[in-house]
Amino acid sequence: MPTLTNRQIVLRRRPHGLVAPEDTELVTAPAPEPGDGEALVRTTYVGIDAAARTWLDDQPGYLPPVGLGEVIRAAGIGEVVQSRCAAYSVGDIVTTLTGFQEYTIVRDDLFTTPVPGPGDQVDQLAVMSIYGPTGATAYFGMTGIGRPQPGETVVVSAAAGATGSVAGQIAKIAGARVVGIAGGPHKCRAVVEDFGFDACIDYRNEDVPAALRQHCPKGVDVYFDNVGGPILDAVLGRLAHKARVVLCGVISSYLTGEHPGPANYVNLLAKTALMQGFNALDEWGRFDEAFAALRGWEEQGLLTHREHIFDGIESCVDALNGLFTGANIGKTLVRLAGS
Amino acid sequence: MPTLTNRQIVLRRRPHGLVAPEDTELVTAPAPEPGDGEALVRTTYVGIDAAARTWLDDQPGYLPPVGLGEVIRAAGIGEVVQSRCAAYSVGDIVTTLTGFQEYTIVRDDLFTTPVPGPGDQVDQLAVMSIYGPTGATAYFGMTGIGRPQPGETVVVSAAAGATGSVAGQIAKIAGARVVGIAGGPHKCRAVVEDFGFDACIDYRNEDVPAALRQHCPKGVDVYFDNVGGPILDAVLGRLAHKARVVLCGVISSYLTGEHPGPANYVNLLAKTALMQGFNALDEWGRFDEAFAALRGWEEQGLLTHREHIFDGIESCVDALNGLFTGANIGKTLVRLAGS
């Protein structure tokens, strides 16, 4: 078998703010050969998540920082092309930490999940949007911590994004009134028209506290927060009694590394409310439960997904930067091979 | 029956910071006569809680602000001296919102609880410290939200105070290592020697983040917060995985009305942790359960209480100000009549 070449984007310098051209380098290396208990996966789609930006900083998190010279970490999907691992056969589709590269070695571990069914019949876009870590994050955050009840008011920030769009739809399915927050009229229209939210606040063009008073006259029972910063503070100032605040991300601070403290956290006390962080990986053993519920809803036409797709490994950095500047709706992906 | 006189402290002006002499007035009025379904209670002890200061501001909370000209609200204990209410007999001891006054009318409502047993055998100090709202607050906050496990590290702020001292002892009983935070060597000594905490950080004379690193090398599993402000932020910066932060009070802001936001709230996300406010009144129906548990621990010698007692209604304002400036240890009370 001829040696496969593996194009990779490696980190050369830690970025400040957006990732600059000098911060990364596209390199070509031979694809690694799987050892015993390993398999080789060819990446189909690299998932572009805001969390990936945090891994480029030299800060401890739930995963260690990407080292200088290392491939940039990202969750993706691909096809097993060689296997010396009992868990995977050639042709299987798996989700794993592909990184920004064309080939990656996988093992039978926490980060790698085979997708059931014949590989050529797998809807890889649906897996990246719903039946993978993104969908699981929305599901466990909303159903495990948010627990929306019929008639309650739920607010979701970054509502046009991959996680927010699914989280809000789950709250709608639970019978809640759902208000999104997103940046710009294009995203807000998609949040209401495509994802079925009851309303969407355009934080770039509206006064968020005033809009929250208008759209949430009885207060906010559940807030699914992807952004932190002044928007979190505004929603905390509008909590209803026994509200639940789901901390899923802090996009507003990923470029600056600064987290302004939300002064309205005291409302958690006044309103007997809860604010909780979570990581879907903690619920790894229950992913099948999440995917079964999500699939049922999709089959009933209650849950939809959209993808914003870039082409070619050269696009990975632009796609990542675009999460902070762009007009992406739904899950942002970079296609590396045909699916 | 001769008309009883009722000395009362009423609010004349909303205080800024500590309560100034001009903010209140001591007035004498006839004691009210109970109507149908009411009883008259002679106050034995007024409980002095930091929350009482918040009720003097014109800010909505879980109870409305005290109006100008109204008696200052406070939870206390007293004896039923006249009754036209089936729930209470003359001679009963009850806890209720006595306010800063000698006599108060009570009904069969959420805020009034008869203390079991013959009135002359009731230990009213123990009721104010443990078998009343203060003890219930410590109990439900620590057991319901904190849920300390054997070997975990628990931090309690305002550890020498009424609620903190009981909350910390409950965590010790649960098998946790308990570190207090208090102001000054006098309080810190009491926290360790009288209340049995494993250590106490003197926030006036020590660097709190450094002391937390020293005393909590594996991080903080449970934080029972009475103070907010920079101390809350410091403890949030030291959370362990799956930590629980119990929001019980914000003493640091009661005089200023300003709540600096804790920037380290993002650690709730990084550590999959929870921060929850609560109000013991929400658990009203379970107070008997709390008191039974607390009584069992006291009888086993595992739980102790201390009181800091002022004498005479003229002392009420000084006692309240003393919570923010003084060396009070345990529950602060003002004695109005013999018990």
XYZ file of C-alpha atoms in Angstrom:
678
model
C 0.000 0.000 0.000
C 1.453 3.385 -0.942
C 2.131 5.741 1.931
C -0.763 8.128 2.480
C 0.031 11.785 2.890
C -1.584 13.592 5.762
C -2.068 17.328 5.524
C -2.264 18.912 8.944
C -2.621 22.351 10.469
C -0.249 22.738 13.395
C -0.002 25.478 15.983
C 3.137 27.599 15.651
C 2.367 30.545 17.931
C -0.351 31.144 20.493
C -2.927 33.527 19.032
C -4.107 36.746 20.601
C -7.718 37.258 19.600
C -8.497 35.816 16.196
C -6.081 33.244 14.806
C -3.561 35.054 12.571
C -1.896 33.484 9.532
C 1.437 33.284 11.378
C -0.113 31.360 14.258
C -0.536 28.151 12.274
C 1.124 26.241 9.471
C -0.200 23.743 6.957
C 2.256 20.840 6.846
C 2.329 17.543 4.997
C 3.420 14.366 6.730
C 3.044 10.672 6.026
C -0.177 9.319 7.519
C 0.602 7.308 10.656
C 0.271 3.517 10.576
C -2.049 1.984 13.150
C -0.435 -0.229 15.766
C -2.101 -3.012 17.703
C -5.443 -1.802 19.083
C -5.484 1.188 16.763
C -7.256 2.183 13.580
C -6.667 4.875 10.977
C -9.507 7.270 10.203
C -9.752 9.495 7.165
C -11.489 12.713 8.157
C -14.641 13.570 6.270
C -15.706 16.662 8.211
C -13.857 18.634 10.846
C -16.284 20.168 13.336
C -15.542 23.774 14.161
C -16.417 24.541 17.785
C -15.742 27.706 19.747
C -14.143 25.571 22.448
C -11.327 24.748 20.019
C -10.174 28.352 20.318
C -9.749 27.952 24.097
C -7.412 25.005 23.576
C -4.977 27.294 21.737
C -4.374 29.344 24.893
C -1.848 28.219 27.459
C -4.566 27.697 30.075
C -5.590 24.515 31.823
C -9.103 23.332 31.020
C -10.904 20.022 30.854
C -8.435 19.144 28.129
C -4.810 20.334 28.110
C -3.756 23.165 25.793
C -2.620 22.262 22.285
C 1.182 22.398 22.341
C 3.248 24.419 19.892
C 3.986 22.176 16.906
C 0.941 19.993 17.589
C -2.051 19.539 15.302
C -4.954 21.785 16.318
C -7.508 19.733 18.224
C -11.064 19.462 16.942
C -13.927 16.976 17.067
C -14.785 15.538 13.664
C -16.109 12.576 11.759
C -14.468 10.166 9.356
C -14.211 6.693 7.939
C -12.032 3.874 9.191
C -9.617 3.030 6.384
C -7.260 0.659 8.249
C -7.936 -1.217 11.464
C -5.984 -3.261 13.969
C -8.607 -2.558 16.667
C -11.487 -4.922 17.487
C -13.819 -1.996 18.082
C -13.716 -0.659 14.521
C -13.871 -2.223 11.073
C -12.800 -0.723 7.781
C -15.719 1.298 6.429
C -17.081 2.233 9.849
C -17.955 5.858 10.379
C -16.675 7.222 13.703
C -16.726 10.524 15.510
C -13.459 11.338 17.249
C -10.961 14.092 17.931
C -9.819 14.220 14.329
C -8.063 17.531 14.713
C -7.352 19.792 11.759
C -5.891 16.983 9.647
C -6.797 14.438 7.009
C -5.890 11.262 8.896
C -5.848 10.373 12.536
C -5.171 7.312 14.686
C -8.025 6.216 16.979
C -8.321 3.734 19.829
C -11.266 2.367 21.760
C -11.521 5.348 24.112
C -13.800 8.029 25.474
C -13.412 10.339 22.507
C -14.165 7.896 19.724
C -17.649 6.628 18.946
C -18.629 4.433 16.026
C -21.799 5.567 14.300
C -24.255 2.649 13.920
C -25.230 1.456 10.481
C -23.508 0.884 7.135
C -21.034 3.674 6.514
C -22.436 4.615 3.126
C -25.858 5.182 4.636
C -24.784 7.367 7.536
C -25.962 10.978 7.366
C -22.701 12.458 8.550
C -24.096 15.995 8.695
C -26.870 14.891 11.042
C -24.301 13.142 13.220
C -22.161 16.269 13.478
C -25.185 18.448 14.282
C -27.300 16.162 16.421
C -26.080 12.591 16.931
C -22.682 13.506 18.306
C -21.158 15.650 21.033
C -23.001 18.801 19.870
C -26.422 17.212 20.148
C -25.478 15.506 23.407
C -24.347 18.837 24.842
C -27.650 20.503 23.972
C -29.603 17.510 25.257
C -27.898 17.015 28.616
C -27.637 20.723 29.337
C -31.272 21.424 28.562
C -32.897 18.274 29.928
C -30.512 17.630 32.833
C -30.017 21.143 34.209
C -32.518 23.403 32.446
C -35.485 21.011 32.793
C -37.977 23.343 31.058
C -41.626 22.853 31.952
C -44.656 23.598 29.775
C -45.411 27.306 29.809
C -42.040 28.327 31.163
C -39.858 30.894 29.440
C -36.482 29.711 28.149
C -33.743 31.970 26.785
C -30.864 30.621 24.677
C -27.830 32.671 23.644
C -25.827 31.996 20.477
C -29.196 30.681 19.379
C -28.263 30.372 15.718
C -25.227 28.265 16.575
C -24.836 24.527 16.579
C -25.586 23.906 20.252
C -27.984 26.773 20.865
C -30.212 25.930 17.922
C -30.662 22.361 19.148
C -31.032 23.369 22.817
C -33.811 25.805 21.975
C -35.677 23.238 19.901
C -35.518 20.788 22.817
C -37.071 23.439 25.053
C -39.838 24.026 22.502
C -40.529 20.279 22.429
C -40.848 20.437 26.240
C -43.625 23.004 25.837
C -41.712 26.124 26.816
C -41.806 29.529 25.194
C -38.305 29.981 23.756
C -36.520 33.271 23.118
C -33.186 33.255 21.327
C -30.388 35.807 21.419
C -28.184 36.115 18.332
C -26.145 38.705 16.470
C -27.707 40.383 13.443
C -31.013 40.116 11.577
C -29.835 37.264 9.348
C -29.186 34.965 12.317
C -32.279 36.103 14.196
C -34.476 35.314 11.201
C -33.033 31.806 10.998
C -33.572 31.273 14.729
C -37.293 31.997 14.373
C -38.010 30.720 10.859
C -35.714 27.703 10.632
C -35.421 26.592 14.249
C -38.908 27.602 15.382
C -38.055 29.806 18.371
C -40.880 32.113 19.458
C -38.706 35.207 19.215
C -35.082 36.254 18.849
C -33.283 39.251 20.306
C -30.621 40.814 18.085
C -27.984 41.796 20.632
C -26.086 43.864 18.061
C -29.053 46.099 17.330
C -31.305 45.892 20.400
C -31.015 46.844 24.051
C -30.855 43.363 25.577
C -32.268 44.168 29.062
C -35.199 46.052 27.473
C -35.821 43.272 24.974
C -35.757 40.694 27.769
C -38.377 42.692 29.677
C -40.512 42.729 26.545
C -40.141 39.077 25.563
C -39.985 37.595 29.077
C -42.620 39.518 31.050
C -42.753 36.832 33.763
C -38.998 36.461 33.948
C -36.644 33.792 32.640
C -37.123 30.278 33.991
C -34.260 28.670 32.096
C -31.242 30.323 30.516
C -28.940 28.248 28.329
C -25.801 30.363 28.170
C -23.189 29.979 25.469
C -21.693 33.448 25.667
C -21.112 34.841 29.183
C -20.280 38.537 29.469
C -22.884 41.321 29.490
C -25.585 39.080 28.006
C -25.294 36.615 30.891
C -25.468 39.508 33.318
C -28.568 40.896 31.613
C -30.387 37.565 31.764
C -29.377 37.016 35.415
C -31.046 40.354 36.102
C -34.301 38.973 34.711
C -34.482 35.534 36.392
C -37.766 34.101 37.608
C -38.169 32.352 40.955
C -36.361 28.991 40.989
C -34.694 29.673 37.633
C -32.002 27.412 36.207
C -28.977 28.847 34.383
C -27.110 26.320 32.255
C -23.478 27.339 31.677
C -22.442 25.806 28.383
C -19.846 28.242 27.077
C -18.288 31.666 27.362
C -17.808 32.624 23.720
C -17.618 36.337 24.555
C -14.348 35.794 26.367
C -12.621 33.190 24.216
C -10.746 35.800 22.189
C -9.776 38.046 25.103
C -9.353 35.562 27.925
C -11.159 38.032 30.175
C -14.321 37.100 32.019
C -16.166 40.062 33.476
C -17.992 38.867 36.571
C -21.786 38.988 36.353
C -22.867 41.365 39.132
C -26.423 40.065 38.877
C -25.301 36.678 40.184
C -26.888 37.889 43.452
C -30.221 37.254 41.777
C -29.452 33.556 42.164
C -29.940 34.174 45.874
C -32.940 36.511 45.608
C -34.693 34.114 43.227
C -33.625 30.809 44.820
C -32.049 30.015 41.484
C -29.283 27.773 40.240
C -26.343 28.249 37.862
C -24.514 25.113 36.817
C -21.685 24.288 34.476
C -21.527 20.956 32.718
C -19.590 18.940 30.211
C -21.423 16.434 28.057
C -18.427 14.093 28.292
C -19.394 13.493 31.935
C -22.555 11.843 30.566
C -20.697 9.644 28.110
C -22.467 6.506 29.302
C -25.848 8.037 28.469
C -25.140 9.269 24.938
C -27.273 6.490 23.431
C -30.230 7.700 25.483
C -29.698 11.237 24.178
C -29.405 10.144 20.563
C -32.521 7.970 20.792
C -34.559 10.890 22.110
C -33.139 13.283 19.514
C -33.763 10.809 16.680
C -37.360 10.353 17.771
C -37.905 14.092 17.679
C -36.220 14.453 14.290
C -38.390 11.682 12.850
C -41.493 13.469 14.130
C -40.374 16.627 12.360
C -39.831 18.479 15.646
C -36.089 18.876 15.336
C -34.119 20.232 12.422
C -30.471 20.995 11.783
C -28.429 23.193 9.508
C -24.760 23.211 8.603
C -22.416 25.923 7.414
C -19.826 24.078 5.336
C -16.366 25.224 4.279
C -14.276 23.217 1.822
C -10.702 22.032 2.180
C -8.232 21.893 5.029
C -6.955 25.345 4.121
C -10.339 26.696 5.352
C -10.105 25.403 8.904
C -8.676 28.558 10.474
C -11.066 30.831 8.588
C -13.947 28.647 9.720
C -12.814 28.873 13.331
C -12.403 32.642 13.178
C -15.793 32.857 11.509
C -17.478 31.590 14.672
C -16.543 34.906 16.280
C -17.091 37.212 13.322
C -19.253 35.490 10.759
C -22.802 34.779 9.826
C -22.663 31.019 10.405
C -25.961 29.315 11.112
C -26.076 25.865 12.658
C -23.031 23.635 12.811
C -19.860 24.903 11.149
C -17.933 22.167 9.357
C -14.946 21.868 7.047
C -15.237 19.130 4.431
C -11.964 17.293 3.838
C -13.194 14.279 1.831
C -16.385 13.187 0.087
C -19.055 11.677 2.319
C -56.357 44.579 82.002
C -54.254 47.724 81.899
C -53.080 48.763 78.476
C -49.596 47.440 77.757
C -47.064 49.848 76.337
C -45.081 48.724 73.347
C -41.693 50.275 72.714
C -40.746 50.047 69.069
C -37.928 51.097 66.812
C -39.282 52.535 63.572
C -37.500 53.470 60.371
C -37.403 57.215 59.731
C -34.851 57.497 56.936
C -33.222 54.938 54.696
C -29.655 54.365 55.860
C -26.560 54.625 53.739
C -24.025 52.154 55.062
C -24.334 51.611 58.794
C -27.616 52.656 60.421
C -27.170 56.209 61.770
C -28.968 57.580 64.847
C -31.200 59.766 62.665
C -32.324 56.775 60.595
C -34.494 55.298 63.357
C -36.595 56.421 66.288
C -37.601 54.697 69.517
C -41.331 55.290 69.999
C -43.860 54.139 72.573
C -47.317 53.007 71.548
C -50.060 50.991 73.182
C -49.625 47.295 72.536
C -52.145 46.132 69.922
C -55.071 43.964 71.001
C -55.453 40.635 69.226
C -58.522 40.194 67.052
C -60.146 36.912 66.092
C -57.529 34.426 64.918
C -54.722 36.484 66.432
C -52.501 36.323 69.488
C -50.236 38.812 71.228
C -46.599 37.876 71.761
C -44.208 39.556 74.173
C -40.738 39.503 72.644
C -38.055 37.797 74.681
C -35.188 37.997 72.206
C -34.906 39.854 68.936
C -32.668 37.998 66.497
C -30.197 40.238 64.708
C -29.580 38.992 61.175
C -27.597 40.650 58.411
C -30.601 40.223 56.118
C -32.479 42.762 58.273
C -30.167 45.445 56.921
C -31.231 44.636 53.347
C -34.883 45.213 54.251
C -34.076 48.855 55.102
C -33.130 49.582 51.484
C -35.774 50.449 48.954
C -35.070 47.305 46.946
C -37.392 44.409 46.207
C -36.349 41.112 47.758
C -38.065 37.989 48.982
C -39.804 40.285 51.489
C -40.792 43.885 50.705
C -38.702 46.764 52.071
C -39.582 48.115 55.508
C -41.568 51.303 54.888
C -40.664 54.638 56.450
C -42.524 54.879 59.770
C -42.759 51.094 60.072
C -41.197 48.948 62.787
C -37.908 47.442 61.669
C -38.475 43.811 60.697
C -36.583 41.044 62.500
C -37.101 37.396 63.395
C -37.341 36.833 67.146
C -38.818 34.709 69.874
C -41.373 35.453 72.560
C -44.187 34.259 74.744
C -47.888 34.308 73.926
C -49.526 36.593 76.515
C -53.027 36.877 74.998
C -54.648 34.557 72.464
C -57.726 34.512 70.286
C -56.098 32.034 67.903
C -56.588 28.257 68.079
C -52.986 27.655 67.077
C -51.446 29.304 70.173
C -52.173 29.228 73.908
C -51.082 31.718 76.525
C -47.649 30.662 77.730
C -46.589 29.152 74.403
C -43.191 30.134 73.124
C -43.191 31.055 69.413
C -40.681 32.225 66.866
C -42.027 34.900 64.552
C -41.202 38.177 62.852
C -41.250 40.097 66.127
C -39.525 43.134 64.672
C -37.630 45.593 66.846
C -40.472 45.900 69.390
C -41.735 44.517 72.665
C -45.105 43.194 71.530
C -46.339 41.851 68.229
C -49.537 40.347 66.843
C -49.201 36.866 65.326
C -51.462 34.644 63.249
C -51.232 31.046 62.118
C -48.947 31.752 59.179
C -45.695 30.885 57.516
C -43.600 33.106 59.729
C -44.824 31.941 63.120
C -43.861 28.628 64.681
C -44.758 27.435 68.167
C -41.839 25.835 69.972
C -42.830 22.423 71.381
C -42.839 21.897 75.140
C -43.803 23.854 78.240
C -42.776 27.478 77.844
C -40.769 27.615 81.034
C -38.640 24.684 79.894
C -37.831 25.977 76.428
C -34.172 26.874 75.837
C -34.872 30.026 73.885
C -31.222 30.620 73.061
C -30.947 27.181 71.487
C -34.093 27.876 69.482
C -32.695 31.149 68.155
C -29.342 29.556 67.275
C -30.386 26.129 66.078
C -34.060 25.191 66.296
C -35.354 28.113 64.295
C -34.796 29.772 60.916
C -31.030 30.139 61.500
C -30.520 26.436 62.112
C -32.885 25.538 59.290
C -30.943 27.802 56.929
C -27.652 26.128 57.801
C -29.231 22.676 57.590
C -31.016 22.996 54.248
C -28.192 24.921 52.617
C -25.528 22.452 53.669
C -27.436 19.174 53.373
C -29.663 20.098 50.429
C -27.218 21.934 48.166
C -23.752 21.448 49.651
C -24.144 17.705 50.297
C -20.621 17.253 51.734
C -19.160 13.768 51.514
C -16.585 12.184 53.836
C -13.115 13.423 52.981
C -14.296 16.392 50.933
C -13.128 19.927 51.655
C -15.772 22.436 52.720
C -15.216 26.196 53.075
C -17.621 28.415 55.037
C -17.436 32.217 55.109
C -18.670 34.324 58.031
C -17.752 31.146 59.869
C -18.030 32.691 63.339
C -21.535 33.914 62.631
C -24.844 32.337 63.495
C -25.444 30.485 60.233
C -21.833 29.817 59.267
C -20.928 28.275 62.606
C -23.798 25.785 62.377
C -23.266 25.080 58.660
C -19.615 24.237 59.270
C -20.431 21.908 62.129
C -22.941 20.062 59.938
C -20.203 19.570 57.332
C -17.870 18.219 60.035
C -20.569 15.770 61.112
C -20.796 14.635 57.477
C -17.103 13.749 57.618
C -15.704 16.638 55.629
C -12.610 18.690 56.326
C -13.957 22.170 57.106
C -12.125 25.469 56.654
C -13.706 28.684 57.922
C -13.145 32.247 56.795
C -13.671 34.999 59.379
C -12.381 38.457 60.237
C -9.740 38.756 62.941
C -7.885 36.364 65.248
C -10.588 36.461 67.929
C -13.245 35.091 65.588
C -10.875 32.645 63.916
C -9.915 31.180 67.282
C -13.582 30.642 68.158
C -14.232 28.993 64.793
C -11.563 26.387 65.463
C -11.755 26.010 69.240
C -15.468 26.434 69.903
C -17.031 25.216 66.677
C -14.436 22.577 65.810
C -13.508 23.639 62.283
C -10.204 22.194 61.055
C -8.797 25.620 60.203
C -9.864 29.226 59.800
C -8.552 31.861 57.391
C -8.412 35.416 58.764
C -9.401 37.449 55.727
C -8.355 40.698 57.411
C -4.782 39.559 57.957
C -4.171 36.842 55.387
C -4.039 36.633 51.608
C -7.202 34.628 50.983
C -6.241 32.999 47.648
C -2.883 31.932 49.093
C -4.496 30.632 52.276
C -7.040 28.681 50.231
C -4.211 27.053 48.264
C -2.576 26.101 51.547
C -5.666 24.801 53.352
C -7.461 23.299 50.352
C -4.700 21.609 48.347
C -7.209 19.442 46.442
C -9.610 22.320 45.829
C -12.921 23.239 47.412
C -15.750 20.727 47.058
C -18.387 22.762 48.897
C -18.449 26.495 49.565
C -21.139 27.895 51.858
C -21.078 31.597 51.047
C -22.450 34.240 53.376
C -20.401 37.173 52.109
C -20.065 37.459 48.310
C -17.500 39.951 47.010
C -13.792 39.195 46.633
C -13.958 36.209 48.993
C -16.548 34.479 46.815
C -14.396 35.190 43.775
C -11.328 33.750 45.506
C -13.113 30.532 46.446
C -14.608 30.180 42.940
C -11.021 30.313 41.696
C -10.210 27.265 43.812
C -13.181 24.969 43.089
C -12.735 21.223 42.744
C -14.420 19.169 40.021
C -18.193 18.964 40.581
C -18.077 21.525 43.400
C -21.244 22.964 44.949
C -21.451 26.649 45.917
C -24.264 27.444 48.337
C -25.335 31.102 48.122
C -26.722 32.012 51.535
C -25.931 35.720 51.827
C -23.976 38.665 50.458
C -22.937 40.455 53.652
C -20.081 42.264 51.901
C -22.575 44.237 49.829
C -25.355 44.924 52.327
C -23.919 48.287 53.337
C -22.982 49.471 49.859
C -25.661 47.884 47.706
C -22.949 47.056 45.176
C -22.271 43.517 44.106
C -19.015 43.120 42.211
C -19.460 40.235 39.817
C -17.261 37.216 40.501
C -15.093 36.821 37.390
C -14.192 33.288 38.448
C -17.791 32.163 37.891
C -16.371 30.656 34.695
C -14.843 27.999 36.904
C -18.371 26.666 37.344
C -18.101 25.653 33.712
C -14.501 24.438 33.793
C -15.191 22.356 36.910
C -18.728 21.166 36.061
C -19.779 22.906 39.243
C -22.989 24.372 40.623
C -23.862 27.638 42.366
C -27.317 27.829 43.908
C -29.211 30.332 45.976
C -31.807 29.230 48.458
C -34.187 30.434 51.106
C -34.955 28.187 54.042
C -38.568 29.405 53.984
C -39.033 27.393 50.775
C -38.451 24.295 52.927
C -40.961 25.336 55.573
C -42.753 21.986 55.465
C -39.523 20.180 56.338
C -38.409 22.282 59.322
C -39.332 19.479 61.762
C -37.007 17.146 59.902
C -34.201 19.693 60.199
C -34.769 20.289 63.904
C -34.900 16.556 64.657
C -31.545 16.046 62.939
C -29.992 19.063 64.639
C -31.323 18.007 68.055
C -29.877 14.540 67.634
C -26.460 15.998 66.846
C -26.611 18.403 69.772
C -27.526 15.586 72.145
C -24.536 13.601 70.884
C -22.300 16.549 71.649
C -21.523 17.095 67.960
C -23.194 20.487 67.655
C -22.744 23.525 69.836
C -24.035 27.084 69.749
C -23.014 30.453 71.092
C -24.874 33.721 71.451
C -23.736 37.320 71.596
C -26.402 39.054 73.686
C -27.200 42.750 73.909
C -29.659 44.085 76.501
C -32.656 46.355 75.970
C -34.492 47.590 72.918
C -32.213 50.625 72.758
C -29.417 48.203 71.722
C -31.097 46.849 68.593
C -29.477 49.234 66.115
C -26.043 48.881 67.683
C -26.441 45.122 67.562
C -27.350 45.275 63.868
C -24.434 47.551 63.032
C -22.203 45.259 65.058
C -22.746 42.450 62.549
C -20.738 44.503 60.054
C -18.120 45.941 62.390
C -18.012 43.927 65.585
C -16.537 40.856 67.116
C -19.794 38.937 67.497
C -19.512 35.184 67.697
C -22.512 32.961 67.116
C -26.040 34.309 67.071
C -26.497 37.993 67.910
C -29.573 38.657 70.038
C -31.134 41.538 71.927
C -32.873 40.565 75.157
C -36.108 42.488 75.725
C -37.659 40.460 78.558
C -36.557 37.702 80.934
C -36.627 34.177 79.566
